[in-house]
């Protein structure tokens, strides 16, 4: 999907516990919702129960850091 020039981020937002670690790892792509206290994938589109965004390869290390920091393991990075 993302191909050689990018990657796809998937977040299972309903399982978010609001720890803020993803925001600390990459605030340009993640923020916390004032409405419900869960993370928001900036630029993400809802697809069923998940949110997805296709982003540039230059973001890989930051989003991988966010995924690794997530204590409930709800962030996926795919090529």
mmCIF file of N, CA, C and O in Angstrom:
data_model
loop_
_atom_site.group_PDB
_atom_site.id
_atom_site.type_symbol
_atom_site.label_atom_id
_atom_site.label_comp_id
_atom_site.label_asym_id
_atom_site.label_seq_id
_atom_site.Cartn_x
_atom_site.Cartn_y
_atom_site.Cartn_z
ATOM 1 N N UNK A 1 0.821 -1.199 0.000
ATOM 2 C CA UNK A 1 0.000 0.000 0.000
ATOM 3 C C UNK A 1 0.861 1.257 0.000
ATOM 4 O O UNK A 1 0.747 2.076 -0.863
ATOM 5 N N UNK A 2 1.684 1.404 1.035
ATOM 6 C CA UNK A 2 2.496 2.595 1.132
ATOM 7 C C UNK A 2 3.598 2.623 0.085
ATOM 8 O O UNK A 2 4.032 3.666 -0.335
ATOM 9 N N UNK A 3 4.037 1.457 -0.358
ATOM 10 C CA UNK A 3 5.060 1.363 -1.384
ATOM 11 C C UNK A 3 6.417 1.820 -0.894
ATOM 12 O O UNK A 3 6.608 2.102 0.280
ATOM 13 N N UNK A 4 7.378 1.923 -1.823
ATOM 14 C CA UNK A 4 8.739 2.279 -1.441
ATOM 15 C C UNK A 4 8.871 3.709 -0.927
ATOM 16 O O UNK A 4 9.786 4.026 -0.214
ATOM 17 N N UNK A 5 7.940 4.591 -1.283
ATOM 18 C CA UNK A 5 8.070 5.984 -0.859
ATOM 19 C C UNK A 5 7.303 6.290 0.425
ATOM 20 O O UNK A 5 7.315 7.401 0.897
ATOM 21 N N UNK A 6 6.613 5.293 0.984
ATOM 22 C CA UNK A 6 5.843 5.577 2.178
ATOM 23 C C UNK A 6 5.457 4.342 2.957
ATOM 24 O O UNK A 6 5.913 3.248 2.669
ATOM 25 N N UNK A 7 4.604 4.549 3.922
ATOM 26 C CA UNK A 7 4.154 3.468 4.791
ATOM 27 C C UNK A 7 2.752 3.789 5.275
ATOM 28 O O UNK A 7 2.287 4.916 5.137
ATOM 29 N N UNK A 8 2.102 2.785 5.847
ATOM 30 C CA UNK A 8 0.757 2.988 6.359
ATOM 31 C C UNK A 8 0.769 2.773 7.868
ATOM 32 O O UNK A 8 1.343 1.820 8.372
ATOM 33 N N UNK A 9 0.115 3.688 8.576
ATOM 34 C CA UNK A 9 -0.047 3.586 10.025
ATOM 35 C C UNK A 9 -1.496 3.194 10.286
ATOM 36 O O UNK A 9 -2.408 3.774 9.704
ATOM 37 N N UNK A 10 -1.679 2.222 11.155
ATOM 38 C CA UNK A 10 -3.020 1.814 11.573
ATOM 39 C C UNK A 10 -3.083 1.913 13.089
ATOM 40 O O UNK A 10 -2.165 1.484 13.777
ATOM 41 N N UNK A 11 -4.173 2.488 13.593
ATOM 42 C CA UNK A 11 -4.369 2.606 15.043
ATOM 43 C C UNK A 11 -5.733 2.067 15.431
ATOM 44 O O UNK A 11 -6.728 2.389 14.795
ATOM 45 N N UNK A 12 -5.738 1.231 16.451
ATOM 46 C CA UNK A 12 -6.973 0.693 17.018
ATOM 47 C C UNK A 12 -7.377 1.630 18.157
ATOM 48 O O UNK A 12 -7.187 1.339 19.329
ATOM 49 N N UNK A 13 -7.933 2.775 17.781
ATOM 50 C CA UNK A 13 -8.157 3.888 18.697
ATOM 51 C C UNK A 13 -9.066 3.546 19.869
ATOM 52 O O UNK A 13 -8.892 4.052 20.973
ATOM 53 N N UNK A 14 -10.056 2.679 19.665
ATOM 54 C CA UNK A 14 -11.000 2.358 20.739
ATOM 55 C C UNK A 14 -10.301 1.726 21.943
ATOM 56 O O UNK A 14 -10.807 1.787 23.053
ATOM 57 N N UNK A 15 -9.107 1.156 21.719
ATOM 58 C CA UNK A 15 -8.362 0.509 22.810
ATOM 59 C C UNK A 15 -7.332 1.428 23.453
ATOM 60 O O UNK A 15 -6.608 1.025 24.357
ATOM 61 N N UNK A 16 -7.274 2.679 23.009
ATOM 62 C CA UNK A 16 -6.313 3.648 23.544
ATOM 63 C C UNK A 16 -6.620 3.937 25.015
ATOM 64 O O UNK A 16 -7.780 4.125 25.388
ATOM 65 N N UNK A 17 -5.565 4.010 25.828
ATOM 66 C CA UNK A 17 -5.733 4.319 27.252
ATOM 67 C C UNK A 17 -5.329 5.764 27.580
ATOM 68 O O UNK A 17 -5.341 6.161 28.735
ATOM 69 N N UNK A 18 -4.935 6.529 26.562
ATOM 70 C CA UNK A 18 -4.623 7.945 26.776
ATOM 71 C C UNK A 18 -3.321 8.222 27.490
ATOM 72 O O UNK A 18 -3.202 9.215 28.201
ATOM 73 N N UNK A 19 -2.313 7.390 27.284
ATOM 74 C CA UNK A 19 -1.044 7.550 28.002
ATOM 75 C C UNK A 19 -0.190 8.704 27.479
ATOM 76 O O UNK A 19 0.701 9.173 28.173
ATOM 77 N N UNK A 20 -0.420 9.124 26.211
ATOM 78 C CA UNK A 20 0.288 10.253 25.595
ATOM 79 C C UNK A 20 1.681 9.901 25.067
ATOM 80 O O UNK A 20 2.383 10.766 24.560
ATOM 81 N N UNK A 21 2.123 8.656 25.148
ATOM 82 C CA UNK A 21 3.469 8.291 24.690
ATOM 83 C C UNK A 21 3.651 8.507 23.191
ATOM 84 O O UNK A 21 4.717 8.910 22.743
ATOM 85 N N UNK A 22 2.610 8.235 22.402
ATOM 86 C CA UNK A 22 2.722 8.440 20.953
ATOM 87 C C UNK A 22 2.928 9.917 20.635
ATOM 88 O O UNK A 22 3.710 10.269 19.751
ATOM 89 N N UNK A 23 2.253 10.782 21.366
ATOM 90 C CA UNK A 23 2.393 12.225 21.156
ATOM 91 C C UNK A 23 3.811 12.665 21.503
ATOM 92 O O UNK A 23 4.424 13.451 20.779
ATOM 93 N N UNK A 24 4.348 12.135 22.582
ATOM 94 C CA UNK A 24 5.713 12.473 22.979
ATOM 95 C C UNK A 24 6.712 12.006 21.926
ATOM 96 O O UNK A 24 7.710 12.676 21.670
ATOM 97 N N UNK A 25 6.439 10.861 21.290
ATOM 98 C CA UNK A 25 7.350 10.318 20.285
ATOM 99 C C UNK A 25 7.319 11.103 18.978
ATOM 100 O O UNK A 25 8.349 11.272 18.333
ATOM 101 N N UNK A 26 6.133 11.601 18.566
ATOM 102 C CA UNK A 26 6.013 12.272 17.271
ATOM 103 C C UNK A 26 4.785 13.174 17.253
ATOM 104 O O UNK A 26 3.758 12.839 16.673
ATOM 105 N N UNK A 27 4.875 14.354 17.882
ATOM 106 C CA UNK A 27 3.722 15.256 17.976
ATOM 107 C C UNK A 27 3.237 15.798 16.629
ATOM 108 O O UNK A 27 2.126 16.306 16.544
ATOM 109 N N UNK A 28 4.035 15.668 15.579
ATOM 110 C CA UNK A 28 3.596 16.115 14.256
ATOM 111 C C UNK A 28 2.545 15.174 13.659
ATOM 112 O O UNK A 28 1.836 15.545 12.742
ATOM 113 N N UNK A 29 2.435 13.945 14.185
ATOM 114 C CA UNK A 29 1.497 12.962 13.653
ATOM 115 C C UNK A 29 0.441 12.538 14.680
ATOM 116 O O UNK A 29 -0.600 12.023 14.316
ATOM 117 N N UNK A 30 0.726 12.755 15.968
ATOM 118 C CA UNK A 30 -0.170 12.298 17.032
ATOM 119 C C UNK A 30 -0.564 13.446 17.946
ATOM 120 O O UNK A 30 0.244 14.321 18.229
ATOM 121 N N UNK A 31 -1.784 13.418 18.424
ATOM 122 C CA UNK A 31 -2.230 14.372 19.438
ATOM 123 C C UNK A 31 -3.281 13.694 20.312
ATOM 124 O O UNK A 31 -3.807 12.655 19.949
ATOM 125 N N UNK A 32 -3.555 14.310 21.443
ATOM 126 C CA UNK A 32 -4.579 13.776 22.339
ATOM 127 C C UNK A 32 -5.879 14.534 22.123
ATOM 128 O O UNK A 32 -5.864 15.755 21.980
ATOM 129 N N UNK A 33 -6.977 13.816 22.107
ATOM 130 C CA UNK A 33 -8.297 14.426 21.933
ATOM 131 C C UNK A 33 -8.755 15.040 23.245
ATOM 132 O O UNK A 33 -8.742 14.375 24.287
ATOM 133 N N UNK A 34 -9.163 16.296 23.184
ATOM 134 C CA UNK A 34 -9.723 16.937 24.379
ATOM 135 C C UNK A 34 -11.114 16.377 24.667
ATOM 136 O O UNK A 34 -11.601 16.443 25.782
ATOM 137 N N UNK A 35 -11.753 15.816 23.652
ATOM 138 C CA UNK A 35 -13.118 15.295 23.795
ATOM 139 C C UNK A 35 -13.161 14.003 24.614
ATOM 140 O O UNK A 35 -13.951 13.873 25.529
ATOM 141 N N UNK A 36 -12.277 13.043 24.287
ATOM 142 C CA UNK A 36 -12.354 11.752 24.987
ATOM 143 C C UNK A 36 -11.035 11.274 25.596
ATOM 144 O O UNK A 36 -10.972 10.190 26.163
ATOM 145 N N UNK A 37 -9.967 12.060 25.480
ATOM 146 C CA UNK A 37 -8.705 11.705 26.110
ATOM 147 C C UNK A 37 -7.921 10.609 25.414
ATOM 148 O O UNK A 37 -6.948 10.100 25.956
ATOM 149 N N UNK A 38 -8.323 10.240 24.196
ATOM 150 C CA UNK A 38 -7.612 9.203 23.446
ATOM 151 C C UNK A 38 -6.774 9.853 22.363
ATOM 152 O O UNK A 38 -6.973 11.007 22.000
ATOM 153 N N UNK A 39 -5.824 9.086 21.824
ATOM 154 C CA UNK A 39 -4.948 9.625 20.792
ATOM 155 C C UNK A 39 -5.686 9.803 19.473
ATOM 156 O O UNK A 39 -6.661 9.116 19.178
ATOM 157 N N UNK A 40 -5.175 10.749 18.699
ATOM 158 C CA UNK A 40 -5.697 11.027 17.363
ATOM 159 C C UNK A 40 -4.528 10.906 16.394
ATOM 160 O O UNK A 40 -3.475 11.512 16.599
ATOM 161 N N UNK A 41 -4.717 10.131 15.334
ATOM 162 C CA UNK A 41 -3.739 10.015 14.259
ATOM 163 C C UNK A 41 -4.009 11.169 13.294
ATOM 164 O O UNK A 41 -5.014 11.161 12.573
ATOM 165 N N UNK A 42 -3.152 12.172 13.320
ATOM 166 C CA UNK A 42 -3.343 13.354 12.481
ATOM 167 C C UNK A 42 -3.273 12.932 11.014
ATOM 168 O O UNK A 42 -2.311 12.298 10.589
ATOM 169 N N UNK A 43 -4.311 13.253 10.263
ATOM 170 C CA UNK A 43 -4.386 12.856 8.860
ATOM 171 C C UNK A 43 -4.982 11.480 8.659
ATOM 172 O O UNK A 43 -5.094 11.005 7.536
ATOM 173 N N UNK A 44 -5.387 10.832 9.748
ATOM 174 C CA UNK A 44 -5.955 9.487 9.663
ATOM 175 C C UNK A 44 -7.405 9.498 9.200
ATOM 176 O O UNK A 44 -8.138 10.439 9.469
ATOM 177 N N UNK A 45 -7.783 8.438 8.503
ATOM 178 C CA UNK A 45 -9.163 8.267 8.056
ATOM 179 C C UNK A 45 -9.733 7.013 8.696
ATOM 180 O O UNK A 45 -9.055 5.993 8.777
ATOM 181 N N UNK A 46 -10.974 7.098 9.141
ATOM 182 C CA UNK A 46 -11.605 5.958 9.797
ATOM 183 C C UNK A 46 -11.984 4.899 8.768
ATOM 184 O O UNK A 46 -12.583 5.207 7.746
ATOM 185 N N UNK A 47 -11.592 3.660 9.043
ATOM 186 C CA UNK A 47 -11.945 2.524 8.200
ATOM 187 C C UNK A 47 -12.410 1.421 9.126
ATOM 188 O O UNK A 47 -11.599 0.718 9.711
ATOM 189 N N UNK A 48 -13.708 1.304 9.299
ATOM 190 C CA UNK A 48 -14.251 0.324 10.237
ATOM 191 C C UNK A 48 -13.911 0.718 11.657
ATOM 192 O O UNK A 48 -14.226 1.818 12.095
ATOM 193 N N UNK A 49 -13.231 -0.174 12.361
ATOM 194 C CA UNK A 49 -12.871 0.068 13.752
ATOM 195 C C UNK A 49 -11.487 0.692 13.924
ATOM 196 O O UNK A 49 -11.036 0.895 15.044
ATOM 197 N N UNK A 50 -10.804 0.986 12.821
ATOM 198 C CA UNK A 50 -9.446 1.527 12.903
ATOM 199 C C UNK A 50 -9.345 2.853 12.167
ATOM 200 O O UNK A 50 -10.223 3.221 11.382
ATOM 201 N N UNK A 51 -8.260 3.548 12.433
ATOM 202 C CA UNK A 51 -7.917 4.756 11.685
ATOM 203 C C UNK A 51 -6.614 4.468 10.967
ATOM 204 O O UNK A 51 -5.712 3.821 11.535
ATOM 205 N N UNK A 52 -6.492 4.938 9.721
ATOM 206 C CA UNK A 52 -5.291 4.700 8.934
ATOM 207 C C UNK A 52 -4.833 5.980 8.256
ATOM 208 O O UNK A 52 -5.646 6.843 7.914
ATOM 209 N N UNK A 53 -3.513 6.067 8.053
ATOM 210 C CA UNK A 53 -2.934 7.183 7.304
ATOM 211 C C UNK A 53 -1.734 6.659 6.534
ATOM 212 O O UNK A 53 -0.975 5.830 7.043
ATOM 213 N N UNK A 54 -1.592 7.110 5.297
ATOM 214 C CA UNK A 54 -0.391 6.816 4.528
ATOM 215 C C UNK A 54 0.523 8.017 4.662
ATOM 216 O O UNK A 54 0.097 9.153 4.446
ATOM 217 N N UNK A 55 1.767 7.751 5.052
ATOM 218 C CA UNK A 55 2.714 8.833 5.330
ATOM 219 C C UNK A 55 4.045 8.557 4.646
ATOM 220 O O UNK A 55 4.319 7.435 4.226
ATOM 221 N N UNK A 56 4.863 9.574 4.573
ATOM 222 C CA UNK A 56 6.171 9.451 3.943
ATOM 223 C C UNK A 56 7.141 8.608 4.755
ATOM 224 O O UNK A 56 7.062 8.525 5.980
ATOM 225 N N UNK A 57 8.071 8.005 4.043
ATOM 226 C CA UNK A 57 9.086 7.141 4.661
ATOM 227 C C UNK A 57 9.905 7.893 5.714
ATOM 228 O O UNK A 57 10.353 7.304 6.690
ATOM 229 N N UNK A 58 10.084 9.192 5.538
ATOM 230 C CA UNK A 58 10.889 9.980 6.487
ATOM 231 C C UNK A 58 10.309 9.939 7.905
ATOM 232 O O UNK A 58 11.011 10.203 8.870
ATOM 233 N N UNK A 59 9.024 9.578 8.043
ATOM 234 C CA UNK A 59 8.384 9.503 9.357
ATOM 235 C C UNK A 59 8.572 8.154 10.043
ATOM 236 O O UNK A 59 8.177 7.993 11.185
ATOM 237 N N UNK A 60 9.126 7.181 9.335
ATOM 238 C CA UNK A 60 9.170 5.806 9.850
ATOM 239 C C UNK A 60 9.730 5.719 11.265
ATOM 240 O O UNK A 60 9.097 5.180 12.156
ATOM 241 N N UNK A 61 10.917 6.255 11.498
ATOM 242 C CA UNK A 61 11.544 6.066 12.810
ATOM 243 C C UNK A 61 10.716 6.686 13.934
ATOM 244 O O UNK A 61 10.650 6.146 15.030
ATOM 245 N N UNK A 62 10.063 7.803 13.660
ATOM 246 C CA UNK A 62 9.260 8.463 14.689
ATOM 247 C C UNK A 62 7.997 7.662 15.021
ATOM 248 O O UNK A 62 7.635 7.505 16.182
ATOM 249 N N UNK A 63 7.343 7.164 13.982
ATOM 250 C CA UNK A 63 6.129 6.384 14.212
ATOM 251 C C UNK A 63 6.436 4.999 14.772
ATOM 252 O O UNK A 63 5.658 4.454 15.546
ATOM 253 N N UNK A 64 7.581 4.435 14.405
ATOM 254 C CA UNK A 64 7.992 3.169 15.025
ATOM 255 C C UNK A 64 8.253 3.381 16.511
ATOM 256 O O UNK A 64 7.925 2.535 17.331
ATOM 257 N N UNK A 65 8.832 4.537 16.849
ATOM 258 C CA UNK A 65 9.046 4.877 18.256
ATOM 259 C C UNK A 65 7.711 4.976 18.989
ATOM 260 O O UNK A 65 7.566 4.503 20.111
ATOM 261 N N UNK A 66 6.726 5.611 18.349
ATOM 262 C CA UNK A 66 5.393 5.733 18.944
ATOM 263 C C UNK A 66 4.777 4.354 19.153
ATOM 264 O O UNK A 66 4.205 4.069 20.204
ATOM 265 N N UNK A 67 4.908 3.479 18.155
ATOM 266 C CA UNK A 67 4.350 2.123 18.251
ATOM 267 C C UNK A 67 5.021 1.332 19.376
ATOM 268 O O UNK A 67 4.355 0.638 20.145
ATOM 269 N N UNK A 68 6.341 1.453 19.481
ATOM 270 C CA UNK A 68 7.077 0.729 20.524
ATOM 271 C C UNK A 68 6.735 1.254 21.915
ATOM 272 O O UNK A 68 6.712 0.497 22.880
ATOM 273 N N UNK A 69 6.469 2.545 22.033
ATOM 274 C CA UNK A 69 6.175 3.150 23.332
ATOM 275 C C UNK A 69 4.758 2.839 23.812
ATOM 276 O O UNK A 69 4.487 2.900 25.010
ATOM 277 N N UNK A 70 3.870 2.486 22.904
ATOM 278 C CA UNK A 70 2.461 2.265 23.256
ATOM 279 C C UNK A 70 2.311 1.048 24.176
ATOM 280 O O UNK A 70 2.609 -0.070 23.778
ATOM 281 N N UNK A 71 1.843 1.260 25.413
ATOM 282 C CA UNK A 71 1.751 0.142 26.358
ATOM 283 C C UNK A 71 0.634 -0.859 26.033
ATOM 284 O O UNK A 71 0.666 -1.986 26.510
ATOM 285 N N UNK A 72 -0.331 -0.465 25.204
ATOM 286 C CA UNK A 72 -1.413 -1.391 24.843
ATOM 287 C C UNK A 72 -1.262 -1.924 23.418
ATOM 288 O O UNK A 72 -2.124 -2.642 22.922
ATOM 289 N N UNK A 73 -0.148 -1.575 22.742
ATOM 290 C CA UNK A 73 0.220 -2.163 21.453
ATOM 291 C C UNK A 73 -0.880 -2.029 20.396
ATOM 292 O O UNK A 73 -1.274 -3.022 19.773
ATOM 293 N N UNK A 74 -1.376 -0.808 20.190
ATOM 294 C CA UNK A 74 -2.484 -0.602 19.248
ATOM 295 C C UNK A 74 -2.071 0.118 17.965
ATOM 296 O O UNK A 74 -2.904 0.386 17.113
ATOM 297 N N UNK A 75 -0.773 0.422 17.812
ATOM 298 C CA UNK A 75 -0.277 1.122 16.621
ATOM 299 C C UNK A 75 0.479 0.136 15.755
ATOM 300 O O UNK A 75 1.373 -0.565 16.226
ATOM 301 N N UNK A 76 0.100 0.066 14.474
ATOM 302 C CA UNK A 76 0.768 -0.834 13.503
ATOM 303 C C UNK A 76 1.374 0.000 12.385
ATOM 304 O O UNK A 76 0.753 0.934 11.895
ATOM 305 N N UNK A 77 2.577 -0.397 11.964
ATOM 306 C CA UNK A 77 3.272 0.240 10.852
ATOM 307 C C UNK A 77 3.426 -0.816 9.758
ATOM 308 O O UNK A 77 3.966 -1.893 10.014
ATOM 309 N N UNK A 78 2.954 -0.510 8.553
ATOM 310 C CA UNK A 78 3.048 -1.454 7.432
ATOM 311 C C UNK A 78 3.603 -0.746 6.207
ATOM 312 O O UNK A 78 3.312 0.412 5.975
ATOM 313 N N UNK A 79 4.363 -1.503 5.413
ATOM 314 C CA UNK A 79 4.868 -0.978 4.131
ATOM 315 C C UNK A 79 3.822 -1.162 3.064
ATOM 316 O O UNK A 79 2.933 -1.943 3.169
#
